[in-house]
Amino acid sequence: MVSKNTICLWYNGTALEAAEFYARTFPDSAVGAVHRAPGDYPSGKEGDVLTVEFTVAGIPCLGLNGGATFKHCEAFSFQIATDDQAETDRLWDAIIGNGGQQSACGWCKDKWGLSWQITPRALIAAVTDSDPAAAKRAFEAMMTMGKIDIAAIEAARRG
């Protein structure tokens, strides 16, 4: 790994599958080196995939097949900024359609339990509008959504 700081994500034997999905789904993502265990370990055998180096939207990650002991939770998520509704829909639908589940306010979870915020840039602009009333309307609209509807956010912002 070239990066000094790498996000390590724990998987139960599915790190390579997850990395390959992320590489297919998110721009500027790729699977790098796959390292196999040099010996048996608590959740696997010699020769099993132990770690996978990959990037997600330019962020270096290491998938560790550590077993079932630890699970992902919402305290960590990737926030992916999208430029339009088509990109928002494509990413959201890819995650949900691959065994994931939707949540509220642009959040969803992939089938491995990792949380994602699919966040249109228009949403950030709306909820940080210099007009407090416009920001509040956009925020209140967002609070009713699962996947973000940019047209509805912009309409709420305008009042």
mmCIF file with all atom_site columns, C-alpha atoms in Angstrom:
data_model
loop_
_atom_site.group_PDB
_atom_site.id
_atom_site.type_symbol
_atom_site.label_atom_id
_atom_site.label_alt_id
_atom_site.label_comp_id
_atom_site.label_asym_id
_atom_site.label_entity_id
_atom_site.label_seq_id
_atom_site.pdbx_PDB_ins_code
_atom_site.Cartn_x
_atom_site.Cartn_y
_atom_site.Cartn_z
_atom_site.occupancy
_atom_site.B_iso_or_equiv
_atom_site.pdbx_formal_charge
_atom_site.auth_seq_id
_atom_site.auth_comp_id
_atom_site.auth_asym_id
_atom_site.auth_atom_id
_atom_site.pdbx_PDB_model_num
ATOM 1   C CA . MET A 1 1   ? 0.000   0.000   0.000   1.00 0.00 ? 1   MET A CA 1
ATOM 2   C CA . VAL A 1 2   ? 1.248   3.465   -0.887  1.00 0.00 ? 2   VAL A CA 1
ATOM 3   C CA . SER A 1 3   ? -1.052  5.432   1.419   1.00 0.00 ? 3   SER A CA 1
ATOM 4   C CA . LYS A 1 4   ? 0.035   6.178   4.975   1.00 0.00 ? 4   LYS A CA 1
ATOM 5   C CA . ASN A 1 5   ? -3.568  5.953   6.179   1.00 0.00 ? 5   ASN A CA 1
ATOM 6   C CA . THR A 1 6   ? -5.801  3.102   5.008   1.00 0.00 ? 6   THR A CA 1
ATOM 7   C CA . ILE A 1 7   ? -9.309  2.201   6.143   1.00 0.00 ? 7   ILE A CA 1
ATOM 8   C CA . CYS A 1 8   ? -9.454  -1.406  7.316   1.00 0.00 ? 8   CYS A CA 1
ATOM 9   C CA . LEU A 1 9   ? -12.865 -3.026  6.903   1.00 0.00 ? 9   LEU A CA 1
ATOM 10  C CA . TRP A 1 10  ? -13.664 -6.354  8.574   1.00 0.00 ? 10  TRP A CA 1
ATOM 11  C CA . TYR A 1 11  ? -15.473 -9.070  6.605   1.00 0.00 ? 11  TYR A CA 1
ATOM 12  C CA . ASN A 1 12  ? -16.517 -12.629 7.311   1.00 0.00 ? 12  ASN A CA 1
ATOM 13  C CA . GLY A 1 13  ? -14.794 -14.309 4.373   1.00 0.00 ? 13  GLY A CA 1
ATOM 14  C CA . THR A 1 14  ? -16.277 -11.971 1.745   1.00 0.00 ? 14  THR A CA 1
ATOM 15  C CA . ALA A 1 15  ? -13.685 -9.173  1.466   1.00 0.00 ? 15  ALA A CA 1
ATOM 16  C CA . LEU A 1 16  ? -12.852 -9.983  -2.158  1.00 0.00 ? 16  LEU A CA 1
ATOM 17  C CA . GLU A 1 17  ? -16.526 -10.168 -3.188  1.00 0.00 ? 17  GLU A CA 1
ATOM 18  C CA . ALA A 1 18  ? -17.194 -6.806  -1.520  1.00 0.00 ? 18  ALA A CA 1
ATOM 19  C CA . ALA A 1 19  ? -14.111 -5.165  -3.060  1.00 0.00 ? 19  ALA A CA 1
ATOM 20  C CA . GLU A 1 20  ? -15.090 -6.402  -6.519  1.00 0.00 ? 20  GLU A CA 1
ATOM 21  C CA . PHE A 1 21  ? -18.614 -5.001  -6.074  1.00 0.00 ? 21  PHE A CA 1
ATOM 22  C CA . TYR A 1 22  ? -17.281 -1.611  -4.962  1.00 0.00 ? 22  TYR A CA 1
ATOM 23  C CA . ALA A 1 23  ? -14.850 -1.533  -7.898  1.00 0.00 ? 23  ALA A CA 1
ATOM 24  C CA . ARG A 1 24  ? -17.699 -2.217  -10.366 1.00 0.00 ? 24  ARG A CA 1
ATOM 25  C CA . THR A 1 25  ? -20.055 0.266   -8.738  1.00 0.00 ? 25  THR A CA 1
ATOM 26  C CA . PHE A 1 26  ? -18.118 3.388   -7.724  1.00 0.00 ? 26  PHE A CA 1
ATOM 27  C CA . PRO A 1 27  ? -15.972 5.547   -10.014 1.00 0.00 ? 27  PRO A CA 1
ATOM 28  C CA . ASP A 1 28  ? -12.269 5.771   -9.136  1.00 0.00 ? 28  ASP A CA 1
ATOM 29  C CA . SER A 1 29  ? -12.432 2.359   -7.429  1.00 0.00 ? 29  SER A CA 1
ATOM 30  C CA . ALA A 1 30  ? -10.362 -0.762  -8.027  1.00 0.00 ? 30  ALA A CA 1
ATOM 31  C CA . VAL A 1 31  ? -9.246  -4.036  -6.535  1.00 0.00 ? 31  VAL A CA 1
ATOM 32  C CA . GLY A 1 32  ? -5.513  -4.186  -5.924  1.00 0.00 ? 32  GLY A CA 1
ATOM 33  C CA . ALA A 1 33  ? -3.531  -6.962  -4.308  1.00 0.00 ? 33  ALA A CA 1
ATOM 34  C CA . VAL A 1 34  ? -5.186  -10.058 -2.871  1.00 0.00 ? 34  VAL A CA 1
ATOM 35  C CA . HIS A 1 35  ? -3.180  -11.687 -0.075  1.00 0.00 ? 35  HIS A CA 1
ATOM 36  C CA . ARG A 1 36  ? -3.713  -15.269 0.999   1.00 0.00 ? 36  ARG A CA 1
ATOM 37  C CA . ALA A 1 37  ? -3.118  -16.566 4.506   1.00 0.00 ? 37  ALA A CA 1
ATOM 38  C CA . PRO A 1 38  ? 0.332   -18.130 4.930   1.00 0.00 ? 38  PRO A CA 1
ATOM 39  C CA . GLY A 1 39  ? -1.104  -20.447 7.587   1.00 0.00 ? 39  GLY A CA 1
ATOM 40  C CA . ASP A 1 40  ? -4.323  -21.420 9.342   1.00 0.00 ? 40  ASP A CA 1
ATOM 41  C CA . TYR A 1 41  ? -5.990  -18.732 11.467  1.00 0.00 ? 41  TYR A CA 1
ATOM 42  C CA . PRO A 1 42  ? -9.106  -18.639 13.705  1.00 0.00 ? 42  PRO A CA 1
ATOM 43  C CA . SER A 1 43  ? -11.567 -17.902 10.874  1.00 0.00 ? 43  SER A CA 1
ATOM 44  C CA . GLY A 1 44  ? -9.795  -19.538 7.951   1.00 0.00 ? 44  GLY A CA 1
ATOM 45  C CA . LYS A 1 45  ? -7.253  -21.893 6.522   1.00 0.00 ? 45  LYS A CA 1
ATOM 46  C CA . GLU A 1 46  ? -3.914  -21.533 4.841   1.00 0.00 ? 46  GLU A CA 1
ATOM 47  C CA . GLY A 1 47  ? -4.447  -20.253 1.293   1.00 0.00 ? 47  GLY A CA 1
ATOM 48  C CA . ASP A 1 48  ? -7.782  -18.516 2.015   1.00 0.00 ? 48  ASP A CA 1
ATOM 49  C CA . VAL A 1 49  ? -8.057  -14.845 1.079   1.00 0.00 ? 49  VAL A CA 1
ATOM 50  C CA . LEU A 1 50  ? -6.886  -13.010 4.189   1.00 0.00 ? 50  LEU A CA 1
ATOM 51  C CA . THR A 1 51  ? -6.749  -9.398  2.982   1.00 0.00 ? 51  THR A CA 1
ATOM 52  C CA . VAL A 1 52  ? -7.693  -7.452  -0.127  1.00 0.00 ? 52  VAL A CA 1
ATOM 53  C CA . GLU A 1 53  ? -6.263  -4.048  -1.015  1.00 0.00 ? 53  GLU A CA 1
ATOM 54  C CA . PHE A 1 54  ? -8.797  -1.877  -2.824  1.00 0.00 ? 54  PHE A CA 1
ATOM 55  C CA . THR A 1 55  ? -9.916  1.693   -3.320  1.00 0.00 ? 55  THR A CA 1
ATOM 56  C CA . VAL A 1 56  ? -13.417 3.117   -3.073  1.00 0.00 ? 56  VAL A CA 1
ATOM 57  C CA . ALA A 1 57  ? -13.870 6.473   -4.787  1.00 0.00 ? 57  ALA A CA 1
ATOM 58  C CA . GLY A 1 58  ? -10.148 7.101   -4.406  1.00 0.00 ? 58  GLY A CA 1
ATOM 59  C CA . ILE A 1 59  ? -9.972  6.113   -0.730  1.00 0.00 ? 59  ILE A CA 1
ATOM 60  C CA . PRO A 1 60  ? -7.514  3.301   0.052   1.00 0.00 ? 60  PRO A CA 1
ATOM 61  C CA . CYS A 1 61  ? -9.041  0.394   1.939   1.00 0.00 ? 61  CYS A CA 1
ATOM 62  C CA . LEU A 1 62  ? -7.997  -2.999  3.198   1.00 0.00 ? 62  LEU A CA 1
ATOM 63  C CA . GLY A 1 63  ? -10.602 -5.744  3.461   1.00 0.00 ? 63  GLY A CA 1
ATOM 64  C CA . LEU A 1 64  ? -9.731  -8.185  6.244   1.00 0.00 ? 64  LEU A CA 1
ATOM 65  C CA . ASN A 1 65  ? -11.438 -11.570 6.365   1.00 0.00 ? 65  ASN A CA 1
ATOM 66  C CA . GLY A 1 66  ? -11.399 -11.687 10.139  1.00 0.00 ? 66  GLY A CA 1
ATOM 67  C CA . GLY A 1 67  ? -14.445 -13.847 10.746  1.00 0.00 ? 67  GLY A CA 1
ATOM 68  C CA . ALA A 1 68  ? -17.871 -13.336 12.287  1.00 0.00 ? 68  ALA A CA 1
ATOM 69  C CA . THR A 1 69  ? -16.737 -11.675 15.533  1.00 0.00 ? 69  THR A CA 1
ATOM 70  C CA . PHE A 1 70  ? -17.181 -8.037  14.471  1.00 0.00 ? 70  PHE A CA 1
ATOM 71  C CA . LYS A 1 71  ? -19.931 -6.453  12.375  1.00 0.00 ? 71  LYS A CA 1
ATOM 72  C CA . HIS A 1 72  ? -20.130 -3.128  10.549  1.00 0.00 ? 72  HIS A CA 1
ATOM 73  C CA . CYS A 1 73  ? -22.360 -0.464  12.100  1.00 0.00 ? 73  CYS A CA 1
ATOM 74  C CA . GLU A 1 74  ? -23.707 2.960   11.195  1.00 0.00 ? 74  GLU A CA 1
ATOM 75  C CA . ALA A 1 75  ? -20.982 4.660   13.249  1.00 0.00 ? 75  ALA A CA 1
ATOM 76  C CA . PHE A 1 76  ? -18.841 4.346   10.095  1.00 0.00 ? 76  PHE A CA 1
ATOM 77  C CA . SER A 1 77  ? -20.072 5.122   6.602   1.00 0.00 ? 77  SER A CA 1
ATOM 78  C CA . PHE A 1 78  ? -18.830 6.185   3.219   1.00 0.00 ? 78  PHE A CA 1
ATOM 79  C CA . GLN A 1 79  ? -20.405 9.425   2.012   1.00 0.00 ? 79  GLN A CA 1
ATOM 80  C CA . ILE A 1 80  ? -20.486 9.511   -1.773  1.00 0.00 ? 80  ILE A CA 1
ATOM 81  C CA . ALA A 1 81  ? -21.256 12.898  -3.357  1.00 0.00 ? 81  ALA A CA 1
ATOM 82  C CA . THR A 1 82  ? -23.359 12.618  -6.494  1.00 0.00 ? 82  THR A CA 1
ATOM 83  C CA . ASP A 1 83  ? -23.761 15.196  -9.242  1.00 0.00 ? 83  ASP A CA 1
ATOM 84  C CA . ASP A 1 84  ? -27.312 14.469  -10.394 1.00 0.00 ? 84  ASP A CA 1
ATOM 85  C CA . GLN A 1 85  ? -30.361 12.252  -9.895  1.00 0.00 ? 85  GLN A CA 1
ATOM 86  C CA . ALA A 1 86  ? -29.165 9.670   -12.422 1.00 0.00 ? 86  ALA A CA 1
ATOM 87  C CA . GLU A 1 87  ? -25.938 9.090   -10.490 1.00 0.00 ? 87  GLU A CA 1
ATOM 88  C CA . THR A 1 88  ? -27.817 9.086   -7.180  1.00 0.00 ? 88  THR A CA 1
ATOM 89  C CA . ASP A 1 89  ? -30.270 6.505   -8.522  1.00 0.00 ? 89  ASP A CA 1
ATOM 90  C CA . ARG A 1 90  ? -27.553 4.332   -10.063 1.00 0.00 ? 90  ARG A CA 1
ATOM 91  C CA . LEU A 1 91  ? -25.474 4.089   -6.878  1.00 0.00 ? 91  LEU A CA 1
ATOM 92  C CA . TRP A 1 92  ? -28.457 3.696   -4.541  1.00 0.00 ? 92  TRP A CA 1
ATOM 93  C CA . ASP A 1 93  ? -30.053 1.061   -6.765  1.00 0.00 ? 93  ASP A CA 1
ATOM 94  C CA . ALA A 1 94  ? -26.750 -0.837  -7.106  1.00 0.00 ? 94  ALA A CA 1
ATOM 95  C CA . ILE A 1 95  ? -26.376 -1.120  -3.338  1.00 0.00 ? 95  ILE A CA 1
ATOM 96  C CA . ILE A 1 96  ? -30.033 -1.958  -2.636  1.00 0.00 ? 96  ILE A CA 1
ATOM 97  C CA . GLY A 1 97  ? -30.284 -4.268  -5.648  1.00 0.00 ? 97  GLY A CA 1
ATOM 98  C CA . ASN A 1 98  ? -27.253 -6.272  -4.515  1.00 0.00 ? 98  ASN A CA 1
ATOM 99  C CA . GLY A 1 99  ? -28.854 -7.400  -1.263  1.00 0.00 ? 99  GLY A CA 1
ATOM 100 C CA . GLY A 1 100 ? -28.594 -4.102  0.597   1.00 0.00 ? 100 GLY A CA 1
ATOM 101 C CA . GLN A 1 101 ? -31.253 -2.220  2.497   1.00 0.00 ? 101 GLN A CA 1
ATOM 102 C CA . GLN A 1 102 ? -32.436 1.346   2.436   1.00 0.00 ? 102 GLN A CA 1
ATOM 103 C CA . SER A 1 103 ? -32.564 3.665   5.397   1.00 0.00 ? 103 SER A CA 1
ATOM 104 C CA . ALA A 1 104 ? -33.430 7.336   5.845   1.00 0.00 ? 104 ALA A CA 1
ATOM 105 C CA . CYS A 1 105 ? -32.004 10.626  4.576   1.00 0.00 ? 105 CYS A CA 1
ATOM 106 C CA . GLY A 1 106 ? -29.853 9.156   1.799   1.00 0.00 ? 106 GLY A CA 1
ATOM 107 C CA . TRP A 1 107 ? -28.381 6.348   3.913   1.00 0.00 ? 107 TRP A CA 1
ATOM 108 C CA . CYS A 1 108 ? -28.369 2.725   2.876   1.00 0.00 ? 108 CYS A CA 1
ATOM 109 C CA . LYS A 1 109 ? -26.497 -0.398  3.860   1.00 0.00 ? 109 LYS A CA 1
ATOM 110 C CA . ASP A 1 110 ? -24.829 -2.905  1.553   1.00 0.00 ? 110 ASP A CA 1
ATOM 111 C CA . LYS A 1 111 ? -25.266 -6.652  1.928   1.00 0.00 ? 111 LYS A CA 1
ATOM 112 C CA . TRP A 1 112 ? -22.071 -6.821  4.025   1.00 0.00 ? 112 TRP A CA 1
ATOM 113 C CA . GLY A 1 113 ? -23.526 -4.363  6.543   1.00 0.00 ? 113 GLY A CA 1
ATOM 114 C CA . LEU A 1 114 ? -21.412 -1.362  5.503   1.00 0.00 ? 114 LEU A CA 1
ATOM 115 C CA . SER A 1 115 ? -23.290 1.954   5.563   1.00 0.00 ? 115 SER A CA 1
ATOM 116 C CA . TRP A 1 116 ? -23.302 4.414   2.676   1.00 0.00 ? 116 TRP A CA 1
ATOM 117 C CA . GLN A 1 117 ? -24.582 7.958   2.379   1.00 0.00 ? 117 GLN A CA 1
ATOM 118 C CA . ILE A 1 118 ? -25.526 8.608   -1.241  1.00 0.00 ? 118 ILE A CA 1
ATOM 119 C CA . THR A 1 119 ? -25.524 12.398  -1.013  1.00 0.00 ? 119 THR A CA 1
ATOM 120 C CA . PRO A 1 120 ? -26.333 14.678  -3.931  1.00 0.00 ? 120 PRO A CA 1
ATOM 121 C CA . ARG A 1 121 ? -24.258 17.862  -3.983  1.00 0.00 ? 121 ARG A CA 1
ATOM 122 C CA . ALA A 1 122 ? -27.583 19.683  -4.429  1.00 0.00 ? 122 ALA A CA 1
ATOM 123 C CA . LEU A 1 123 ? -28.669 18.419  -1.002  1.00 0.00 ? 123 LEU A CA 1
ATOM 124 C CA . ILE A 1 124 ? -25.554 19.783  0.696   1.00 0.00 ? 124 ILE A CA 1
ATOM 125 C CA . ALA A 1 125 ? -26.026 23.141  -1.038  1.00 0.00 ? 125 ALA A CA 1
ATOM 126 C CA . ALA A 1 126 ? -29.683 23.242  0.013   1.00 0.00 ? 126 ALA A CA 1
ATOM 127 C CA . VAL A 1 127 ? -29.247 22.388  3.702   1.00 0.00 ? 127 VAL A CA 1
ATOM 128 C CA . THR A 1 128 ? -26.358 24.846  3.998   1.00 0.00 ? 128 THR A CA 1
ATOM 129 C CA . ASP A 1 129 ? -28.171 27.648  2.151   1.00 0.00 ? 129 ASP A CA 1
ATOM 130 C CA . SER A 1 130 ? -27.382 31.104  3.561   1.00 0.00 ? 130 SER A CA 1
ATOM 131 C CA . ASP A 1 131 ? -31.151 31.658  3.856   1.00 0.00 ? 131 ASP A CA 1
ATOM 132 C CA . PRO A 1 132 ? -32.076 29.814  7.078   1.00 0.00 ? 132 PRO A CA 1
ATOM 133 C CA . ALA A 1 133 ? -35.696 29.349  5.984   1.00 0.00 ? 133 ALA A CA 1
ATOM 134 C CA . ALA A 1 134 ? -34.635 27.747  2.679   1.00 0.00 ? 134 ALA A CA 1
ATOM 135 C CA . ALA A 1 135 ? -32.141 25.497  4.479   1.00 0.00 ? 135 ALA A CA 1
ATOM 136 C CA . LYS A 1 136 ? -34.817 24.437  6.959   1.00 0.00 ? 136 LYS A CA 1
ATOM 137 C CA . ARG A 1 137 ? -37.328 23.603  4.215   1.00 0.00 ? 137 ARG A CA 1
ATOM 138 C CA . ALA A 1 138 ? -34.738 21.508  2.391   1.00 0.00 ? 138 ALA A CA 1
ATOM 139 C CA . PHE A 1 139 ? -33.691 19.785  5.628   1.00 0.00 ? 139 PHE A CA 1
ATOM 140 C CA . GLU A 1 140 ? -37.288 18.983  6.529   1.00 0.00 ? 140 GLU A CA 1
ATOM 141 C CA . ALA A 1 141 ? -37.876 17.548  3.047   1.00 0.00 ? 141 ALA A CA 1
ATOM 142 C CA . MET A 1 142 ? -34.735 15.396  3.367   1.00 0.00 ? 142 MET A CA 1
ATOM 143 C CA . MET A 1 143 ? -35.967 14.035  6.699   1.00 0.00 ? 143 MET A CA 1
ATOM 144 C CA . THR A 1 144 ? -38.944 12.421  4.916   1.00 0.00 ? 144 THR A CA 1
ATOM 145 C CA . MET A 1 145 ? -36.821 10.630  2.296   1.00 0.00 ? 145 MET A CA 1
ATOM 146 C CA . GLY A 1 146 ? -34.979 7.364   1.911   1.00 0.00 ? 146 GLY A CA 1
ATOM 147 C CA . LYS A 1 147 ? -33.167 7.896   -1.397  1.00 0.00 ? 147 LYS A CA 1
ATOM 148 C CA . ILE A 1 148 ? -32.742 11.625  -1.977  1.00 0.00 ? 148 ILE A CA 1
ATOM 149 C CA . ASP A 1 149 ? -35.017 13.184  -4.588  1.00 0.00 ? 149 ASP A CA 1
ATOM 150 C CA . ILE A 1 150 ? -33.106 16.197  -5.870  1.00 0.00 ? 150 ILE A CA 1
ATOM 151 C CA . ALA A 1 151 ? -36.136 17.819  -7.535  1.00 0.00 ? 151 ALA A CA 1
ATOM 152 C CA . ALA A 1 152 ? -38.093 17.635  -4.278  1.00 0.00 ? 152 ALA A CA 1
ATOM 153 C CA . ILE A 1 153 ? -35.142 19.081  -2.322  1.00 0.00 ? 153 ILE A CA 1
ATOM 154 C CA . GLU A 1 154 ? -34.782 21.958  -4.783  1.00 0.00 ? 154 GLU A CA 1
ATOM 155 C CA . ALA A 1 155 ? -38.544 22.623  -4.695  1.00 0.00 ? 155 ALA A CA 1
ATOM 156 C CA . ALA A 1 156 ? -38.502 22.699  -0.900  1.00 0.00 ? 156 ALA A CA 1
ATOM 157 C CA . ARG A 1 157 ? -35.502 25.034  -0.939  1.00 0.00 ? 157 ARG A CA 1
ATOM 158 C CA . ARG A 1 158 ? -37.337 27.449  -3.238  1.00 0.00 ? 158 ARG A CA 1
ATOM 159 C CA . GLY A 1 159 ? -40.420 27.291  -1.023  1.00 0.00 ? 159 GLY A CA 1
#
